[in-house]
Coordinates of C-alpha atoms in Angstrom, one line a residue:
M1 CA 13.3 40.5 -22.0
W2 CA 16.0 42.8 -20.8
T3 CA 16.4 40.7 -17.9
P4 CA 16.3 37.0 -17.1
D5 CA 13.2 35.4 -16.6
P6 CA 12.4 35.2 -12.9
T7 CA 11.7 31.8 -12.7
F8 CA 15.1 31.0 -14.7
Y9 CA 17.7 29.8 -11.7
P10 CA 21.4 29.0 -12.6
S11 CA 20.8 26.2 -9.8
P12 CA 18.4 23.5 -8.2
R13 CA 19.4 24.8 -4.7
M14 CA 18.2 28.4 -6.1
A15 CA 15.3 26.9 -7.6
M16 CA 13.6 25.0 -4.4
K17 CA 13.5 28.7 -2.9
A18 CA 11.4 29.8 -5.6
P19 CA 7.5 30.7 -4.7
A20 CA 4.9 28.3 -4.6
E21 CA 2.8 27.9 -7.7
K22 CA -0.6 29.3 -7.7
V23 CA -2.1 27.3 -10.6
A24 CA -1.0 23.8 -12.5
Y25 CA -1.5 23.0 -16.7
V26 CA -3.1 19.8 -16.8
A27 CA -3.6 17.9 -20.3
A28 CA -6.9 16.5 -20.8
F29 CA -7.9 13.9 -23.4
D30 CA -11.2 12.3 -25.3
P31 CA -10.4 8.7 -25.2
E32 CA -13.1 8.1 -27.7
R33 CA -12.2 11.1 -29.7
K34 CA -15.5 12.5 -30.2
V35 CA -14.6 16.0 -28.4
P36 CA -11.6 18.2 -28.6
D37 CA -9.0 17.9 -26.2
G38 CA -7.6 20.0 -23.7
I39 CA -5.1 22.3 -21.5
A40 CA -7.0 22.8 -18.2
V41 CA -6.0 25.3 -15.7
V42 CA -6.3 24.1 -12.0
D43 CA -6.0 26.2 -9.0
V44 CA -3.5 24.9 -6.3
D45 CA -3.2 27.8 -3.9
P46 CA -4.8 26.8 -0.9
G47 CA -5.8 30.3 -0.1
S48 CA -7.8 30.9 -2.9
K49 CA -11.8 30.4 -2.6
T50 CA -11.4 28.3 -5.7
Y51 CA -8.7 25.9 -4.5
S52 CA -8.8 22.4 -6.1
K53 CA -11.0 23.8 -8.8
I54 CA -10.5 23.9 -12.7
L55 CA -10.7 27.7 -13.5
S56 CA -10.5 26.9 -17.3
T57 CA -9.5 24.7 -20.2
V58 CA -8.4 25.5 -23.5
A59 CA -10.2 23.6 -26.3
M60 CA -7.7 21.8 -28.9
P61 CA -9.2 23.2 -32.4
N62 CA -9.6 19.5 -33.5
T63 CA -10.4 15.9 -32.2
G64 CA -8.3 12.9 -31.6
D65 CA -4.9 14.4 -30.9
E66 CA -4.3 12.8 -27.6
L67 CA -2.6 15.1 -25.6
H68 CA -0.1 13.8 -23.8
H69 CA 3.5 15.0 -22.8
F70 CA 3.9 18.8 -23.1
G71 CA 6.4 21.1 -21.9
W72 CA 7.6 25.0 -21.6
N73 CA 9.4 26.8 -24.5
A74 CA 12.2 27.9 -22.2
C75 CA 13.7 27.2 -18.8
S76 CA 16.9 27.5 -16.7
S77 CA 18.9 26.0 -19.1
C78 CA 18.7 29.0 -20.8
L79 CA 21.1 30.1 -18.5
C80 CA 23.8 27.8 -19.4
P81 CA 27.0 29.1 -20.4
N82 CA 27.6 27.0 -23.3
A83 CA 24.2 28.0 -25.1
P84 CA 22.9 31.0 -23.4
H85 CA 19.7 32.9 -23.6
P86 CA 19.1 34.6 -21.1
H87 CA 16.5 37.1 -22.0
S88 CA 14.2 34.2 -23.4
E89 CA 10.9 34.0 -21.1
R90 CA 9.0 30.9 -20.0
R91 CA 5.9 31.9 -21.4
Y92 CA 4.3 29.3 -23.8
L93 CA 3.4 25.9 -23.5
V94 CA 4.4 23.5 -26.1
V95 CA 1.5 20.7 -26.4
P96 CA 1.7 18.0 -28.9
G97 CA -0.6 15.5 -29.7
L98 CA 0.7 12.1 -29.5
R99 CA -2.1 10.3 -32.2
S100 CA -2.0 13.0 -34.6
S101 CA 0.9 14.3 -34.2
R102 CA -0.1 18.1 -34.3
I103 CA 1.8 20.4 -31.9
H104 CA -0.1 23.3 -30.5
I105 CA 1.7 26.5 -28.8
L106 CA 0.0 28.3 -25.9
D107 CA 0.4 31.6 -24.5
T108 CA 0.1 31.9 -20.8
K109 CA 0.7 35.5 -20.6
P110 CA -0.9 37.9 -19.6
D111 CA -3.0 35.7 -17.7
P112 CA -2.0 32.7 -16.5
K113 CA -5.0 31.3 -16.1
A114 CA -6.4 31.9 -19.2
P115 CA -4.1 30.9 -22.0
K116 CA -4.6 31.0 -25.6
I117 CA -3.5 29.4 -28.5
I118 CA -1.2 31.4 -30.7
K119 CA -0.1 28.3 -33.4
V120 CA -0.6 25.3 -34.5
I121 CA 1.8 23.0 -36.1
E122 CA 0.1 20.6 -38.8
P123 CA 1.0 17.1 -39.0
Q124 CA 2.3 17.1 -42.5
E125 CA 4.8 20.1 -41.1
V126 CA 5.8 17.8 -38.7
A127 CA 6.8 14.9 -40.7
E128 CA 8.4 17.2 -43.6
R129 CA 10.6 19.0 -41.4
A130 CA 11.6 16.5 -38.5
G131 CA 11.1 13.4 -40.2
Y132 CA 9.1 12.4 -37.2
T133 CA 5.6 11.7 -36.1
R134 CA 3.8 10.9 -32.7
P135 CA 5.8 13.6 -30.5
H136 CA 5.7 12.3 -27.1
T137 CA 8.2 14.1 -24.9
V138 CA 9.0 18.0 -24.9
H139 CA 12.0 19.2 -22.9
C140 CA 13.4 22.9 -22.8
G141 CA 17.2 22.8 -23.5
P142 CA 20.3 25.2 -24.1
E143 CA 19.9 25.2 -27.8
G144 CA 15.9 25.5 -27.9
I145 CA 13.2 22.8 -27.8
Y146 CA 13.8 19.0 -27.8
V147 CA 11.1 16.8 -28.6
A148 CA 11.0 13.1 -28.5
A149 CA 8.9 11.3 -31.3
L150 CA 7.8 7.7 -31.5
G151 CA 8.0 7.1 -35.1
N152 CA 9.3 8.4 -38.4
R153 CA 7.3 10.3 -40.9
E154 CA 5.8 7.1 -42.3
G155 CA 4.6 6.5 -38.5
K156 CA 7.0 3.5 -38.2
G157 CA 10.6 3.6 -37.3
P158 CA 13.3 4.5 -36.2
G159 CA 11.3 7.3 -33.8
G160 CA 14.0 10.1 -32.6
V161 CA 14.3 13.4 -31.5
F162 CA 13.9 16.7 -33.2
L163 CA 14.7 20.5 -32.4
M164 CA 11.8 23.5 -32.7
D165 CA 13.0 27.1 -32.0
H166 CA 12.2 28.1 -28.5
E167 CA 10.9 31.6 -29.9
T168 CA 9.5 31.3 -33.3
F169 CA 8.4 27.2 -32.9
D170 CA 9.8 26.7 -36.1
I171 CA 11.2 22.9 -36.2
R172 CA 14.5 22.8 -36.9
G173 CA 15.0 19.2 -37.7
Q174 CA 16.2 15.8 -36.9
W175 CA 18.7 16.0 -33.9
E176 CA 20.7 12.8 -34.4
I177 CA 23.4 13.0 -36.4
D178 CA 24.6 9.4 -36.4
R179 CA 22.1 7.0 -34.5
G180 CA 23.7 3.7 -34.4
P181 CA 21.6 0.9 -33.3
Q182 CA 19.0 3.1 -31.9
H183 CA 15.2 2.3 -33.2
F184 CA 12.5 2.7 -30.5
A185 CA 12.1 6.0 -29.0
Y186 CA 10.3 7.2 -26.1
D187 CA 11.5 9.6 -23.4
A188 CA 14.8 11.9 -23.9
W189 CA 16.9 13.8 -20.9
W190 CA 20.4 14.7 -20.5
H191 CA 23.1 15.3 -18.4
L192 CA 24.3 19.1 -19.5
G193 CA 27.4 18.9 -17.2
H194 CA 28.7 15.8 -18.8
D195 CA 27.5 16.3 -22.8
T196 CA 25.6 13.3 -22.6
M197 CA 21.9 12.6 -23.9
V198 CA 20.1 9.8 -22.6
T199 CA 16.7 8.0 -24.6
S200 CA 14.9 5.4 -23.5
E201 CA 12.2 2.8 -25.1
W202 CA 8.8 1.8 -26.2
G203 CA 7.9 0.8 -29.3
T204 CA 6.6 2.1 -32.8
P205 CA 3.0 3.6 -33.1
D206 CA 1.5 0.6 -35.2
T207 CA 2.3 -1.6 -31.3
F208 CA 0.4 0.7 -28.8
E209 CA -1.3 3.1 -30.7
N210 CA -4.5 0.4 -30.5
G211 CA -3.6 -0.9 -27.3
L212 CA -0.8 -3.1 -26.0
I213 CA -0.2 -6.3 -28.4
P214 CA 0.2 -9.3 -25.7
E215 CA 2.1 -11.4 -28.4
V216 CA 4.9 -8.4 -29.0
L217 CA 5.0 -7.8 -24.8
L218 CA 5.1 -11.4 -24.0
G219 CA 7.6 -12.1 -27.2
A220 CA 10.0 -9.2 -25.4
K221 CA 9.8 -6.8 -28.5
Y222 CA 8.4 -3.6 -26.7
G223 CA 11.6 -1.4 -25.5
R224 CA 14.2 -2.7 -22.9
R225 CA 17.2 -0.7 -23.5
L226 CA 18.9 3.0 -22.7
H227 CA 21.0 4.7 -25.1
F228 CA 23.6 7.2 -24.3
W229 CA 24.4 10.1 -26.9
D230 CA 27.3 12.7 -26.7
L231 CA 25.2 16.0 -26.4
H232 CA 27.4 17.9 -28.4
T233 CA 28.0 15.9 -31.5
R234 CA 24.8 14.4 -31.4
K235 CA 26.0 10.7 -32.1
H236 CA 25.2 7.8 -30.7
Q237 CA 28.0 6.1 -28.0
Q238 CA 26.6 3.1 -25.9
T239 CA 23.6 1.0 -25.6
I240 CA 22.6 -0.8 -22.4
D241 CA 20.1 -3.6 -22.9
F242 CA 18.3 -4.5 -20.0
G243 CA 17.5 -8.3 -20.9
D244 CA 14.7 -9.6 -22.5
K245 CA 13.0 -10.3 -19.2
Y246 CA 12.4 -6.5 -18.8
Q247 CA 9.9 -4.8 -21.2
L248 CA 8.7 -1.4 -21.2
V249 CA 12.0 1.2 -20.0
F250 CA 10.0 4.3 -20.1
E251 CA 10.8 7.7 -17.6
L252 CA 14.4 9.3 -17.2
R253 CA 14.8 11.2 -13.9
P254 CA 18.6 12.1 -14.1
A255 CA 19.9 14.2 -11.1
H256 CA 18.9 17.8 -10.9
D257 CA 22.8 18.8 -9.7
P258 CA 24.7 18.8 -13.1
T259 CA 27.8 17.3 -11.1
K260 CA 26.3 14.0 -10.5
A261 CA 26.6 11.4 -13.2
Y262 CA 23.4 9.2 -12.1
G263 CA 19.7 9.2 -12.8
F264 CA 17.0 7.0 -12.4
V265 CA 14.6 4.9 -14.9
N266 CA 11.4 2.7 -14.2
C267 CA 10.8 -0.6 -16.0
V268 CA 7.2 -1.3 -16.1
V269 CA 7.2 -4.6 -16.3
S270 CA 9.0 -7.8 -15.8
L271 CA 8.0 -10.8 -17.7
E272 CA 9.5 -13.7 -15.2
N273 CA 7.3 -12.5 -12.5
L274 CA 5.4 -9.0 -13.1
S275 CA 6.9 -6.9 -11.0
S276 CA 8.1 -3.5 -11.8
S277 CA 11.8 -2.3 -11.1
I278 CA 13.5 1.1 -10.7
W279 CA 16.9 1.2 -12.1
T280 CA 20.3 3.4 -11.2
W281 CA 22.5 4.4 -14.5
Y282 CA 26.0 6.1 -13.6
R283 CA 29.2 6.1 -14.9
E284 CA 31.6 3.5 -14.3
G285 CA 34.9 4.4 -15.5
N286 CA 34.6 5.7 -19.3
K287 CA 31.1 4.0 -19.8
W288 CA 27.7 3.9 -18.6
A289 CA 26.2 0.9 -16.2
V290 CA 22.9 0.2 -14.6
K291 CA 22.0 -1.4 -11.4
K292 CA 18.5 -2.5 -10.3
V293 CA 18.1 -0.7 -7.0
I294 CA 14.2 -1.2 -6.4
E295 CA 11.9 -4.1 -7.4
I296 CA 8.2 -4.0 -6.6
P297 CA 6.8 -7.0 -6.8
A298 CA 3.2 -8.2 -8.1
E299 CA 0.5 -8.8 -5.4
P300 CA -1.5 -11.8 -5.3
A301 CA -5.3 -11.2 -6.3
D302 CA -8.5 -13.4 -6.9
P303 CA -9.0 -13.8 -10.8
D304 CA -12.4 -12.4 -10.5
H305 CA -11.4 -9.0 -9.5
L306 CA -8.6 -9.0 -12.5
P307 CA -9.3 -7.6 -16.5
P308 CA -9.3 -10.6 -18.9
V309 CA -5.5 -10.0 -19.7
L310 CA -4.2 -10.6 -16.4
K311 CA -6.8 -13.2 -15.1
G312 CA -4.3 -16.1 -15.9
F313 CA -1.4 -14.7 -13.8
K314 CA -3.8 -14.5 -10.5
A315 CA -1.8 -11.2 -9.8
C316 CA -2.3 -7.7 -10.0
P317 CA 1.4 -6.0 -11.3
P318 CA 2.6 -2.6 -10.1
L319 CA 2.6 -1.2 -13.4
V320 CA 5.1 1.4 -12.6
T321 CA 4.3 4.0 -15.3
D322 CA 5.9 6.9 -14.0
I323 CA 8.8 8.4 -11.5
D324 CA 9.8 11.8 -10.5
L325 CA 13.2 13.2 -8.3
S326 CA 12.5 15.8 -6.0
M327 CA 14.9 18.9 -6.7
D328 CA 17.6 18.1 -4.5
D329 CA 17.9 14.5 -5.6
R330 CA 17.0 13.2 -2.2
Y331 CA 13.5 11.8 -2.7
L332 CA 12.6 9.7 -6.0
Y333 CA 8.4 9.0 -6.4
V334 CA 7.0 6.1 -7.8
A335 CA 3.4 5.5 -9.6
C336 CA 2.1 2.0 -9.3
W337 CA -0.4 2.4 -11.7
G338 CA -1.6 -1.2 -11.2
T339 CA -2.1 -1.5 -7.4
G340 CA -2.7 2.1 -6.7
D341 CA -0.1 3.1 -4.8
M342 CA 2.4 6.1 -5.2
Q343 CA 5.6 5.3 -3.0
Q344 CA 8.3 7.6 -1.8
Y345 CA 12.2 6.3 -1.6
D346 CA 14.8 8.2 0.0
V347 CA 17.7 8.1 -2.9
S348 CA 20.1 10.0 -0.9
D349 CA 22.7 6.8 -1.7
P350 CA 21.3 6.4 -5.3
M351 CA 22.6 2.9 -5.2
N352 CA 20.4 2.0 -2.0
P353 CA 17.0 3.7 -2.0
K354 CA 14.8 3.5 1.3
L355 CA 11.1 3.2 1.4
T356 CA 9.9 6.3 3.6
G357 CA 6.6 6.4 2.6
K358 CA 3.2 5.2 0.8
V359 CA 0.0 6.2 0.3
R360 CA -3.0 3.8 -1.8
I361 CA -5.6 5.6 -4.4
G362 CA -7.5 3.5 -6.7
G363 CA -5.9 0.5 -8.2
I364 CA -7.1 -2.5 -10.6
V365 CA -8.0 -4.6 -7.4
A366 CA -8.3 -2.1 -4.5
R367 CA -10.3 1.2 -5.7
A368 CA -8.9 2.5 -2.7
A369 CA -11.2 5.9 -2.0
H370 CA -9.4 9.4 -1.3
P371 CA -10.0 10.8 2.0
S372 CA -12.6 13.3 1.2
G373 CA -15.1 10.3 0.2
T374 CA -15.9 7.0 0.2
E375 CA -16.2 6.5 -3.6
A376 CA -13.9 3.3 -4.8
L377 CA -11.9 4.7 -7.5
S378 CA -10.7 3.5 -11.0
G379 CA -7.2 3.9 -12.3
G380 CA -4.3 4.8 -9.9
P381 CA -1.5 6.9 -9.8
Q382 CA 0.0 7.8 -13.2
M383 CA 1.8 11.3 -14.3
V384 CA 3.3 13.0 -11.1
E385 CA 4.9 16.0 -10.7
I386 CA 6.4 17.6 -7.7
S387 CA 6.7 21.2 -6.5
R388 CA 10.1 22.8 -6.9
D389 CA 10.8 23.2 -2.8
G390 CA 9.5 19.6 -3.1
R391 CA 6.5 19.9 0.0
R392 CA 3.7 19.4 -2.7
V393 CA 3.5 16.1 -4.9
Y394 CA 0.4 16.2 -7.7
F395 CA -0.8 13.0 -9.6
T396 CA -3.2 12.2 -12.0
N397 CA -4.6 8.5 -13.2
S398 CA -5.1 7.7 -16.8
L399 CA -2.3 6.1 -19.0
Y400 CA -3.4 6.3 -22.4
G401 CA -6.6 6.3 -24.2
A402 CA -6.4 2.6 -25.9
I403 CA -4.6 1.1 -22.8
D404 CA -6.4 2.4 -20.3
P405 CA -9.3 -0.2 -20.8
Q406 CA -6.8 -2.9 -21.1
F407 CA -6.3 -2.7 -17.6
Y408 CA -9.9 -1.0 -16.5
P409 CA -12.4 -2.4 -18.3
D410 CA -15.1 -0.9 -16.5
G411 CA -14.0 2.5 -17.3
I412 CA -11.7 5.2 -15.6
E413 CA -13.1 8.5 -14.3
G414 CA -10.5 10.8 -14.3
W415 CA -9.3 12.4 -11.0
M416 CA -6.1 14.5 -9.7
V417 CA -4.7 14.5 -5.9
K418 CA -2.3 16.3 -4.0
L419 CA 0.2 14.7 -1.7
D420 CA 2.1 16.7 1.1
A421 CA 5.8 15.8 1.9
Q422 CA 7.3 16.3 4.7
P423 CA 11.3 17.3 4.7
N424 CA 12.7 14.1 5.7
G425 CA 10.6 11.8 4.2
G426 CA 6.4 10.8 4.4
I427 CA 3.9 11.5 2.4
A428 CA 0.0 11.9 3.0
F429 CA -2.9 13.2 1.0
D430 CA -4.4 16.8 1.4
P431 CA -8.1 16.1 2.2
K432 CA -9.1 19.3 0.4
F433 CA -7.4 18.7 -2.8
F434 CA -9.4 16.1 -4.8
V435 CA -10.5 17.1 -8.4
K436 CA -13.0 15.2 -10.2
W437 CA -12.6 15.4 -13.5
P438 CA -15.3 16.2 -15.9
G439 CA -16.0 13.6 -18.3
P440 CA -15.6 12.6 -21.2
H441 CA -12.0 14.0 -20.5
R442 CA -9.2 12.0 -18.8
P443 CA -6.4 13.8 -17.1
H444 CA -3.0 13.3 -17.9
Q445 CA 0.6 15.0 -17.8
V446 CA 0.8 18.4 -15.0
R447 CA 2.7 20.8 -15.5
L448 CA 3.4 23.8 -12.5
E449 CA 3.1 27.5 -13.0
G450 CA 7.2 28.5 -13.0
G451 CA 8.5 25.1 -13.0
D452 CA 8.5 22.1 -11.6
C453 CA 10.8 18.9 -10.7
S454 CA 10.5 17.5 -14.6
S455 CA 10.9 20.4 -16.5
D456 CA 14.1 22.3 -16.0
S457 CA 18.0 21.4 -16.4
Y458 CA 20.4 23.7 -14.5
C459 CA 24.4 24.2 -15.7
Y460 CA 25.4 25.2 -11.8
P461 CA 25.4 22.9 -8.8

């Protein structure tokens, strides 16, 4: 392009003034792996006659991909002064299959409502060129497309990060120069203003592809650490261990303001009391430190209403599996997949969050309905995404094909919903927005047209 993409913004303040999104892209997968997964296009324009409807679905060419977390080829980080690419375009969706290790490139132009697959990178090429498999998270960065992968080329450990070219989509190779003690992988994001990469942990593919393994979980052998890296030299600098009672340290949400050196991460479960927790990482002198700032307790429950994996505990854990941070760094959204809560916290003071809103839908025990109907719902708030202006919050209800039935043994019927957020706190369901997902697919990651609160990074405050 001759001029910068109009969806690129130098600062989060300017991104908040962007036009409202009109479509959302949603990854949907078949847990039985019998029909191809797809990227669905959902109408999110309230003035449209097809509002809250799936407009089209792009089917993948194979079965069994397990589409999971996907992202844009380019974003606002292309305006950064250290590695500028101002003539790139936010045009392509980079869609990995977590189970297949296959990567699909979808062109959203010329018609954003009807994307087309223009390239498929087969798993053998991913393993050969990157040295990794099970691509999990995609982030567009100043130097290209960063992909966090959970396994090495043999599907074991260590997992890590590899880079792709954001225009040709060629895989450049492994990102790490010196990984230090890092072995498990999960999410990866950065503080561009502080030359720091942060990575989190889950486990190796053999410990999750057929579901969570109780012996591994109760033995505290899943991920529980954060790793901090020099983004420029690509070398490991520091590890923070949360301790053996904390398991599954997952989603990284750094402050959008590049002058701020803090962020949030969720821990899915405590082996001590089944609670979930939110932690703030921050600079302390010349090192990074963490502080637990939110603890969400498990709720006592009748064992008859619990799945076999939880009956002995007589409690329903919140299972916080995703979080998202509004563009102004003011509100953190916390998805409690177990209890069915979506919670909103004011994190203006990142060390002292305050609960400002809560809704309940689905849940292992609650099975709460949506305001648009009386039907008891399965699943719970899972992948959450926020519009750039912070006024709309979208989320879906499925976690992972092999893990869903461990906590929802009667099955999960997919849905997608939207919340309206008030500028000074408070959230409520949009009663007109409820997508009952067509089977056999279940919905997962949501991406918004033009970018959202977990798609872009900024180099100017």
